[in-house]
XYZ file of C-alpha atoms in Angstrom:
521
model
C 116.003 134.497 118.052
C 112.023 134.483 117.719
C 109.584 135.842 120.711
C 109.090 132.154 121.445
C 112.243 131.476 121.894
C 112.801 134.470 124.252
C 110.274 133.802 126.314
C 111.102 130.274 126.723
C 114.536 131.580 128.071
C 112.627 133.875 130.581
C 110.373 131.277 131.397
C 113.776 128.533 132.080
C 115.547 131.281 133.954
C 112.471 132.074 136.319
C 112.383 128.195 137.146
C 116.323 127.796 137.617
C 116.002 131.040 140.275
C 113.133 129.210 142.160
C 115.020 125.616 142.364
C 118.254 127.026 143.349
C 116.364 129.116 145.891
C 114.349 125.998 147.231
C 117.941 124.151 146.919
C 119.494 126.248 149.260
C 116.528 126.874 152.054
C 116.061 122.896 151.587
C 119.559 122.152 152.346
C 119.905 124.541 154.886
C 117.310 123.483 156.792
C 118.530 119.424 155.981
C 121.811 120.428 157.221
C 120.518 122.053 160.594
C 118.525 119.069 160.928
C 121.909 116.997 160.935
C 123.254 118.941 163.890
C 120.947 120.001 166.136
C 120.895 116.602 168.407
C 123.046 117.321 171.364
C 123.884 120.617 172.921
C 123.393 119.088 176.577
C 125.325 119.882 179.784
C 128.932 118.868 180.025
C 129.185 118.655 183.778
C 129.118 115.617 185.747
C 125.945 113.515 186.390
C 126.415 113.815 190.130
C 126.509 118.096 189.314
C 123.626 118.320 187.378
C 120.376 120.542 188.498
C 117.288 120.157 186.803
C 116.912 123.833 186.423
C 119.884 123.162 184.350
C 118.253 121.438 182.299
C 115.131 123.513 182.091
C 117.306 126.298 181.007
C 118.744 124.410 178.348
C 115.438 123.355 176.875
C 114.415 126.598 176.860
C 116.723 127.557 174.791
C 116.860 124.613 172.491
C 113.188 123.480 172.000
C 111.912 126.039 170.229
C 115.406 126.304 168.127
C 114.572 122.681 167.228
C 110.655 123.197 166.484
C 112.155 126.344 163.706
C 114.302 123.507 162.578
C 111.987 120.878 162.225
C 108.675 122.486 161.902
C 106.668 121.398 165.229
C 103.910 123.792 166.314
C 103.655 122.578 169.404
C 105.671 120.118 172.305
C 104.624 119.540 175.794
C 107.506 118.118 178.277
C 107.560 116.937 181.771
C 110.437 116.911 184.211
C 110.561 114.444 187.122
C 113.478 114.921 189.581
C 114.211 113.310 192.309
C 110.811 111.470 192.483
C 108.812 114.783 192.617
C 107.686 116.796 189.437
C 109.802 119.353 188.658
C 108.923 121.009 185.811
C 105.977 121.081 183.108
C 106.756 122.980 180.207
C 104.470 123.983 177.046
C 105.972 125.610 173.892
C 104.211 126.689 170.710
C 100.715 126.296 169.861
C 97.885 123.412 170.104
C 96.257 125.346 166.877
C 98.880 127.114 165.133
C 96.360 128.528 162.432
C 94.632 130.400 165.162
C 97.606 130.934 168.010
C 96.213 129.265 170.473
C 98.736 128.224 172.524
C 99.149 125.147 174.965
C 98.514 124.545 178.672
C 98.578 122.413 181.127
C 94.990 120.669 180.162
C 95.923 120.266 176.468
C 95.857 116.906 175.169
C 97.621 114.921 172.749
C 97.053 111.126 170.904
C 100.284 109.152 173.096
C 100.392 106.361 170.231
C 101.736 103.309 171.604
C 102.201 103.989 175.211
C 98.404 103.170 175.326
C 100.522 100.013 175.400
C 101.962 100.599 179.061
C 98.535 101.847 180.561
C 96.836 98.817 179.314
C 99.514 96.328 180.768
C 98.536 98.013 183.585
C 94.611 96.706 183.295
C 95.780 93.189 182.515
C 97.717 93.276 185.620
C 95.104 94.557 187.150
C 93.171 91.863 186.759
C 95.981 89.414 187.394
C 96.197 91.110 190.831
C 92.380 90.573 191.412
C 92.448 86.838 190.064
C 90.666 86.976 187.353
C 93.265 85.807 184.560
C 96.635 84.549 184.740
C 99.510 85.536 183.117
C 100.819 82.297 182.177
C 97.784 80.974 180.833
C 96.933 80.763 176.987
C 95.170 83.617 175.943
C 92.132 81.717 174.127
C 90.934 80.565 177.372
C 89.538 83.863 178.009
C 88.067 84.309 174.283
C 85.002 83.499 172.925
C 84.686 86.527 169.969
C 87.893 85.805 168.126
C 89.493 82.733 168.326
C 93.779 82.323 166.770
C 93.402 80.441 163.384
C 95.685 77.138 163.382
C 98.804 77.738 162.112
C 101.339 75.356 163.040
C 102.675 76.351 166.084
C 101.430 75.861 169.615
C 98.700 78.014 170.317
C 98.744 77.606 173.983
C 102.045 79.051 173.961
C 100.466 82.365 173.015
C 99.892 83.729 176.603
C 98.920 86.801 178.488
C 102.485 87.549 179.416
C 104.064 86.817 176.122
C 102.004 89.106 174.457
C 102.588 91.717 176.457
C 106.202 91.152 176.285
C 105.597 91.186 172.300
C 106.939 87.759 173.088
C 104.023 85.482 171.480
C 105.206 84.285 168.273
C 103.597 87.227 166.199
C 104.802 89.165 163.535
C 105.751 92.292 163.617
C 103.057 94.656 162.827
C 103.412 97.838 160.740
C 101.147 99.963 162.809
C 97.191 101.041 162.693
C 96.788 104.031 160.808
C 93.356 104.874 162.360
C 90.021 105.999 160.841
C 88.584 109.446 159.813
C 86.334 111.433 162.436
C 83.063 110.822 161.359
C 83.949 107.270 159.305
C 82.515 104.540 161.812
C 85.486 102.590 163.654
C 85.441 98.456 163.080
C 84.564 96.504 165.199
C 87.419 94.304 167.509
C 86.864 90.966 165.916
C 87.152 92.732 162.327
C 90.492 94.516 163.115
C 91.824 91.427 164.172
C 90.569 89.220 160.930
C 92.360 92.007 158.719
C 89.958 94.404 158.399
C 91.302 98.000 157.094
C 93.429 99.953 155.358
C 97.111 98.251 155.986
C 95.830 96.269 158.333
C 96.298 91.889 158.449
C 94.879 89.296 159.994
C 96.241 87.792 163.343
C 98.073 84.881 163.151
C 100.941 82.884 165.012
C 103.926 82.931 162.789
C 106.709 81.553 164.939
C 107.227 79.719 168.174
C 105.634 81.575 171.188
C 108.364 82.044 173.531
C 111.358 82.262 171.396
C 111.624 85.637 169.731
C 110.625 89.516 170.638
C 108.768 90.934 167.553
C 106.381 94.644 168.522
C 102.827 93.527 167.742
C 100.453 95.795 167.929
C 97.975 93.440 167.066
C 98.596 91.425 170.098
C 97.691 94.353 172.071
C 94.248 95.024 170.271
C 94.019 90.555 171.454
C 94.412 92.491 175.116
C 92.424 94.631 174.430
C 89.450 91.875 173.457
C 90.303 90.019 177.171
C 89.824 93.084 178.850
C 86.004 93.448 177.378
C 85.269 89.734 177.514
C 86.671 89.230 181.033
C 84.966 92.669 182.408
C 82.323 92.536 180.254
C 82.709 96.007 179.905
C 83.684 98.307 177.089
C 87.914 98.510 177.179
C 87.613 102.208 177.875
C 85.302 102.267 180.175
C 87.029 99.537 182.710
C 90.625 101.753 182.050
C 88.916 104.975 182.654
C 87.485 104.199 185.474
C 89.638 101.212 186.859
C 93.447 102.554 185.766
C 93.542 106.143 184.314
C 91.183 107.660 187.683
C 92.769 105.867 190.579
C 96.114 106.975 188.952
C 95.050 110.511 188.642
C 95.591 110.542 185.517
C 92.160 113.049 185.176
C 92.822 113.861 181.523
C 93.183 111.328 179.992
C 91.075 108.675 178.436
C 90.797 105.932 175.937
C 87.535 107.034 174.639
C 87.636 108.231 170.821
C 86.209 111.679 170.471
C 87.662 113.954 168.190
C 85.764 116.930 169.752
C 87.088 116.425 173.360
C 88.115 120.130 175.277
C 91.456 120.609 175.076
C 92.558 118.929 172.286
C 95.348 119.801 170.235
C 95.342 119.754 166.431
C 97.534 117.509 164.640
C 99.776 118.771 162.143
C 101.883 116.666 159.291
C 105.362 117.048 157.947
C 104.599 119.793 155.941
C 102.553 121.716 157.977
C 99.710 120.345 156.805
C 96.349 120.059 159.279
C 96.038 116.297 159.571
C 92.809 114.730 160.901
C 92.623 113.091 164.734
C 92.159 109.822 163.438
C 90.354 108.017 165.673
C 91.042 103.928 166.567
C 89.621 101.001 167.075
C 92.521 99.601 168.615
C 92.806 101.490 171.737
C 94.789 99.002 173.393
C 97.389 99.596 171.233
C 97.301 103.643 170.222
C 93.795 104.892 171.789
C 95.314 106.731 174.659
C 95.100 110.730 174.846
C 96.754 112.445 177.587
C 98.734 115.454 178.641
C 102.394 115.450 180.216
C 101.208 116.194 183.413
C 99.276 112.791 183.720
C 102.235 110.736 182.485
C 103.816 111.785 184.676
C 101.348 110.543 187.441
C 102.011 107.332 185.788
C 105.656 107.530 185.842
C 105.342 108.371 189.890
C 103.004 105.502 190.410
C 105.539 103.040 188.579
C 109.125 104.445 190.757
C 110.162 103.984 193.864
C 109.483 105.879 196.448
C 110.021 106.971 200.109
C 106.714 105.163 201.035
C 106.739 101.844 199.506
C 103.185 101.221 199.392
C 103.201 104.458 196.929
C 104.094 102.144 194.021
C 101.403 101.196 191.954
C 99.435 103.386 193.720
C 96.761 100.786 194.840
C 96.523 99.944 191.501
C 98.221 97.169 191.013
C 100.421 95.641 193.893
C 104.098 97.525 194.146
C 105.720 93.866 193.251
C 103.807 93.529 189.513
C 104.795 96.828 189.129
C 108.585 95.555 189.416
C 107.602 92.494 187.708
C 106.407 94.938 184.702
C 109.810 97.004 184.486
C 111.973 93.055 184.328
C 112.577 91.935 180.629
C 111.328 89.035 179.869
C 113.412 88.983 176.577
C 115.917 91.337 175.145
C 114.212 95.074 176.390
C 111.025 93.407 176.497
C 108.876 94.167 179.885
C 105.231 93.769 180.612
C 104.616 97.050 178.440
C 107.559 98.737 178.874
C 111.151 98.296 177.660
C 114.114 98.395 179.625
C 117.661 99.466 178.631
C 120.959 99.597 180.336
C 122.477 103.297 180.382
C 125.992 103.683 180.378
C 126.292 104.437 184.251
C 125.162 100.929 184.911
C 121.290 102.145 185.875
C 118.276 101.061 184.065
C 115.702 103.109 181.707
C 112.296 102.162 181.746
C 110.746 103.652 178.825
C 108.373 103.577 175.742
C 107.507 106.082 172.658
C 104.489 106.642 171.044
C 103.656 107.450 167.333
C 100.615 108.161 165.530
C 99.937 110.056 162.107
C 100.393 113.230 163.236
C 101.364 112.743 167.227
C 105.028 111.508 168.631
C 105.216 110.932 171.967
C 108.042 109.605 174.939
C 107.889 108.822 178.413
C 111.135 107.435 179.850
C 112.176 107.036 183.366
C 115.365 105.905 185.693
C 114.386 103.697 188.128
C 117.264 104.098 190.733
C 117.512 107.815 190.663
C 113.661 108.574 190.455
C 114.248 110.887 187.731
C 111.914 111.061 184.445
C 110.827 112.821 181.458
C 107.936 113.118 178.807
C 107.548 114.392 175.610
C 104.214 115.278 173.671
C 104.271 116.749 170.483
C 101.303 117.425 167.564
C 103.325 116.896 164.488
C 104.646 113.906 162.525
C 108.117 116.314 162.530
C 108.208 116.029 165.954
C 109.884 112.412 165.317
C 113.380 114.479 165.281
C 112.426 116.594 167.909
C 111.611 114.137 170.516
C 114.675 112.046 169.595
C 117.089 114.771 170.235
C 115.767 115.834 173.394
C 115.703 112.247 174.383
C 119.857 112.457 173.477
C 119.933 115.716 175.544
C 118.152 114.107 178.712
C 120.203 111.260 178.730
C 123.181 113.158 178.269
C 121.757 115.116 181.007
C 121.726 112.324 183.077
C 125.036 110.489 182.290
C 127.048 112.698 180.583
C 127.368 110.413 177.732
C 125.282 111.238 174.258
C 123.278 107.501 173.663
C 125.215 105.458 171.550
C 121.642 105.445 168.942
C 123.342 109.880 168.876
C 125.765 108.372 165.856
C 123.605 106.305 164.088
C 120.560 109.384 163.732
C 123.550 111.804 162.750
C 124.846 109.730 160.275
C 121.484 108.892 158.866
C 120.225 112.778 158.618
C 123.914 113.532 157.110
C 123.178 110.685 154.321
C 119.524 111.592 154.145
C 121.206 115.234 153.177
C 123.645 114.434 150.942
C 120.406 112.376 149.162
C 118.320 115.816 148.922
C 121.910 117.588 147.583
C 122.324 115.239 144.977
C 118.684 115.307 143.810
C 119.080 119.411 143.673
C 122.112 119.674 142.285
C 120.689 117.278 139.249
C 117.557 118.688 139.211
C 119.539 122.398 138.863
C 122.001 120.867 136.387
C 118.805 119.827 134.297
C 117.375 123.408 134.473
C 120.214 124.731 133.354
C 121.149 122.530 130.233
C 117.460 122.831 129.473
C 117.610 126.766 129.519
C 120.731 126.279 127.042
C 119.234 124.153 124.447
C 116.093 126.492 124.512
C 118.082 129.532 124.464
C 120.068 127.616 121.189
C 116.597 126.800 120.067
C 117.271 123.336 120.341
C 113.980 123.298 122.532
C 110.888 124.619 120.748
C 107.675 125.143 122.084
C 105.227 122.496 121.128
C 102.863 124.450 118.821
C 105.944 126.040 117.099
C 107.502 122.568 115.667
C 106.773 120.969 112.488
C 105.867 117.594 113.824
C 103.862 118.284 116.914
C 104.570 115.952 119.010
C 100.955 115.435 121.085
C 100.329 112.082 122.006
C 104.228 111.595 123.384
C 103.428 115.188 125.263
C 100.492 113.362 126.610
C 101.144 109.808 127.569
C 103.975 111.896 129.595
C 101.723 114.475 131.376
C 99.688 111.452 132.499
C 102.552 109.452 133.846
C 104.020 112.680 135.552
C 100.304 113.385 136.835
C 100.232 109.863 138.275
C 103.665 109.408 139.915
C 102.754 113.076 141.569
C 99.270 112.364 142.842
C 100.770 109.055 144.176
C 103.617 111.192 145.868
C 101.290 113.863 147.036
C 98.580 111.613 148.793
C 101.012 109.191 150.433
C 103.551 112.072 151.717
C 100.991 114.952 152.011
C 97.425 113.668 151.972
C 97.546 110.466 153.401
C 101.114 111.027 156.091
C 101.504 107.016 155.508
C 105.307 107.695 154.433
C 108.531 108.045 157.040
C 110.213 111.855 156.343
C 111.832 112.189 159.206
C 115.814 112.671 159.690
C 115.499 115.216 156.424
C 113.680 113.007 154.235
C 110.623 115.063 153.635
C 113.128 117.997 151.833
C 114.324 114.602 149.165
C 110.424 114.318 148.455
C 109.937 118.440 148.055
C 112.800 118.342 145.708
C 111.114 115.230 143.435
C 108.005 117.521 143.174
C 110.268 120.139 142.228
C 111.829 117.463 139.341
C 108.054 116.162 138.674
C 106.733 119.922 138.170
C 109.841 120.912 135.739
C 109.812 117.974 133.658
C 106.016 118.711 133.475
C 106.814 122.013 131.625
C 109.882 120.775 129.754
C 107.647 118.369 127.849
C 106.122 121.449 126.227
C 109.113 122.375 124.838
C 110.712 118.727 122.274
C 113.391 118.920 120.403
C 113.564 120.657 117.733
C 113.497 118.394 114.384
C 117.304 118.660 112.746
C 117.000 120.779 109.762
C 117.629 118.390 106.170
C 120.753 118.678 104.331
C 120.702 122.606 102.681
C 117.578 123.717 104.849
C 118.151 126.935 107.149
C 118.798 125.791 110.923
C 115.635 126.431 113.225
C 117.394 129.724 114.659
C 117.664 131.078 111.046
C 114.825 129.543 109.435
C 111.937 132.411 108.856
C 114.500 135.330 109.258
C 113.519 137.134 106.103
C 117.082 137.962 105.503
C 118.447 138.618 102.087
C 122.357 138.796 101.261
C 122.022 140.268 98.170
């Protein structure tokens, strides 16, 4: 064998070490991902202590954020209608250790959606719009286009209920500090990067679909009604009388206290800022959720609900589906105990957030975390709290432990082809069936090339949506499926270096013995 050949074996076995090795941490990892929901208390509900369960998240969250890769998670413990706990583990800035507090702040996502039921009730309350009545009475900057349904059916109440008729939207994806936000009316039109234009697209009444667009329509009859910016009237009309101190719906990027946001590969991801506040402006710390949580329970002293506010019977008119879970921004689910959880997560690029609390016992919980991993964090301590609560795992435990187990199986089978691959490859190289692309006869260029452009392509795509852009779902183990296909993109990258050698003609010396110099007489 030639000293091309050799080195082409070197070369194959140094990649098959580094695949299996990512194989095995990958899968390892996957298959820790698959088990780590659960772990809660096994005692009875009517036994449980919430330093119980203090004890057991200290000894599980930052087990899960080794797991999952989540610098940082803020929680909150009501009990008993009084705040028990506030807990802060890892870092708001990993890079430079700076770890989180009390004051640190993180993007909530969609439970801006809760805070800003809270202005339209608000103004409800005060008499300035009415639930029932069609939203475009109170619009004069954006008006529904005609679509064939009955636009008066499009009220206040059904689209806070997600209850209007609209589609369901796929989310804002926010803009880049520094890139000027839209304006309202543009957002709505379809203005932006995955964004579509606002339109009635079934019968108002008859279905629940999440819009987020038909919050950022709130959002719009908050400023025209007011005649005030939408986070200036919350500010100063919802999050202050609340107490909620810390938290605001103004966009700045460079606010104290901030946490950094981090993606699923541990990536620094921007704060994207939004347009839509409404809908997933909101930044806040645990602490002032849970303000909001005690303003929205019962208490010993009636008159505490709603805090002034809003009057203590729209807060209970709030927490009552209209359809399915659907509240007044909030959902509400039966538990298996027969009490109700009032509840609603939050999810930006970069930020996943919870707030979730049981009306009858007074008992709550938030979750803040600054990573797109923290997806799979906050749902399994959202399994341990209710099992905490009911001792009964959610019956959503099976369906997320049956999706990570798949989602594992998905990355084994790409590894174990991807190392099967490796390993034929090494063998045909080794048998000099593979030849570098310099040492062949017919040099095979433009095939090497039209393939090191398609590879280049499908990579860059793969790289800015998973890495660059964080516009792709990776949770539940999906993220070590897409490490593995850059692991398949970057061998099959080098393999096309190395064709097939051409089969020798009929009485030629094969390639391994062609050029040997050897003489039998």
């Amino acid at each position: 064998m030639n000293k091309l050949n050799q080195k082409g074996v070197i070369f194959s076995k140094t990649w098959c070490r580094m695949i299996a090795g990512s194989l095995v941490a990958c899968m390892l990892l996957a298959g820790n991902g698959a088990s780590a929901a659960g772990g809660g208390p096994t005692a009875g509900a009517e036994d449980r202590q919430a330093s119980d369960f203090k004890q057991l998240l200290d000894r599980k969250v930052p087990e899960w954020q080794d797991t999952y890769g989540v610098p940082g998670v803020a929680i909150g413990i009501i009990d008993d209608g009084e705040i028990a706990y506030t807990l802060n583990y890892g870092y708001a800035d990993s890079k430079n250790k700076q770890a989180l507090d009390e004051t640190t702040r993180f993007q909530a996502g969609s439970i801006s959606k809760s805070l800003t039921a809270w202005g339209i009730l608000q103004l409800s309350a005060k008499g300035l719009v009415s639930l029932d009545e069609p939203v475009q009475t109170y619009l004069s900057r954006f008006k529904l286009p005609d679509s064939g349904f009955d636009l008066n059916g499009v009220t206040l109440r059904r689209l806070l209920s997600h209850t209007a008729g609209l589609p369901a939207h796929k989310g804002y994806l926010g803009t880049s500090p520094g890139s000027p936000l839209t304006t309202l009316e543009a957002s709505l039109s379809g203005e932006g990067w995955s964004n579509e234009p606002l339109q009635v697209t079934a019968e108002p009444g008859t279905a629940a679909a999440y819009s987020g667009a038909g919050y950022t329509l709130l959002q719009l009859v908050i400023e025209e009604v007011t005649d005030t910016s939408f986070a200036d009237y919350m500010d100063n009309e919802v999050l202050q009388p609340l107490g909620m101190g810390l938290s605001t719906f103004h966009q700045d990027p460079q606010a104290p206290g901030m946490s950094k946001a981090y993606g699923y590969f541990g990536q620094e991801l921007p704060l994207f800022q939004f347009t839509e506040q409404a809908a997933a402006g909101l930044t806040t710390t645990a602490t002032d959720l849970m303000k909001l949580m005690l303003a929205s329970m019962d208490s010993k002293q009636d008159t505490f609900k709603g805090k002034g506010v809003i009057p203590p019977a729209l807060v209970e008119k709030m927490q009552q589906p209209v359809l399915a879970e659907n509240g007044l921004g909030v959902f509400a689910r039966g538990l298996s105990d027969g009490r109700t959880l009032i509840y609603h997560p939050g999810d930006n690029r970069g930020w996943h957030a919870l707030y979730a609390f049981i009306q009858g016992s007074r008992d709550g919980m938030v979750v803040l975390t600054n990573s797109e991993n923290g997806i799979d964090l906050r749902q399994d301590l959202y399994h341990a709290w209710i099992e905490y609560q009911t001792s009964e795992m959610p019956e959503s435990t099976q369906a997320l432990l049956a999706g990570r187990h798949t989602n594992a199986l998905l990355a084994w089978g790409i590894g174990g082809l991807l190392a099967v691959y490796v390993l034929f490859f090494a063998f045909r190289v080794a048998r000099g069936r593979r030849v570098f692309i310099t040492a062949q006869t017919r040099r095979r260029y433009a095939l090497l090339g039209f393939r090191l452009v398609l590879l280049t392509v499908i990579g860059m795509a793969l790289f800015c949506a998973s890495y660059l852009w964080s516009v792709l779902g990776l949770q539940s183990g999906l993220k070590y499926s897409v490490l593995l296909l850059f692991a398949w993109i970057a061998v099959l990258l080098v393999t096309g270096f190395f064709p097939r050698a051409a089969k020798p003609r009929r009485g030629e010396p094969a390639a391994e013995d062609a050029g040997s110099g050897v003489n039998s007489l």
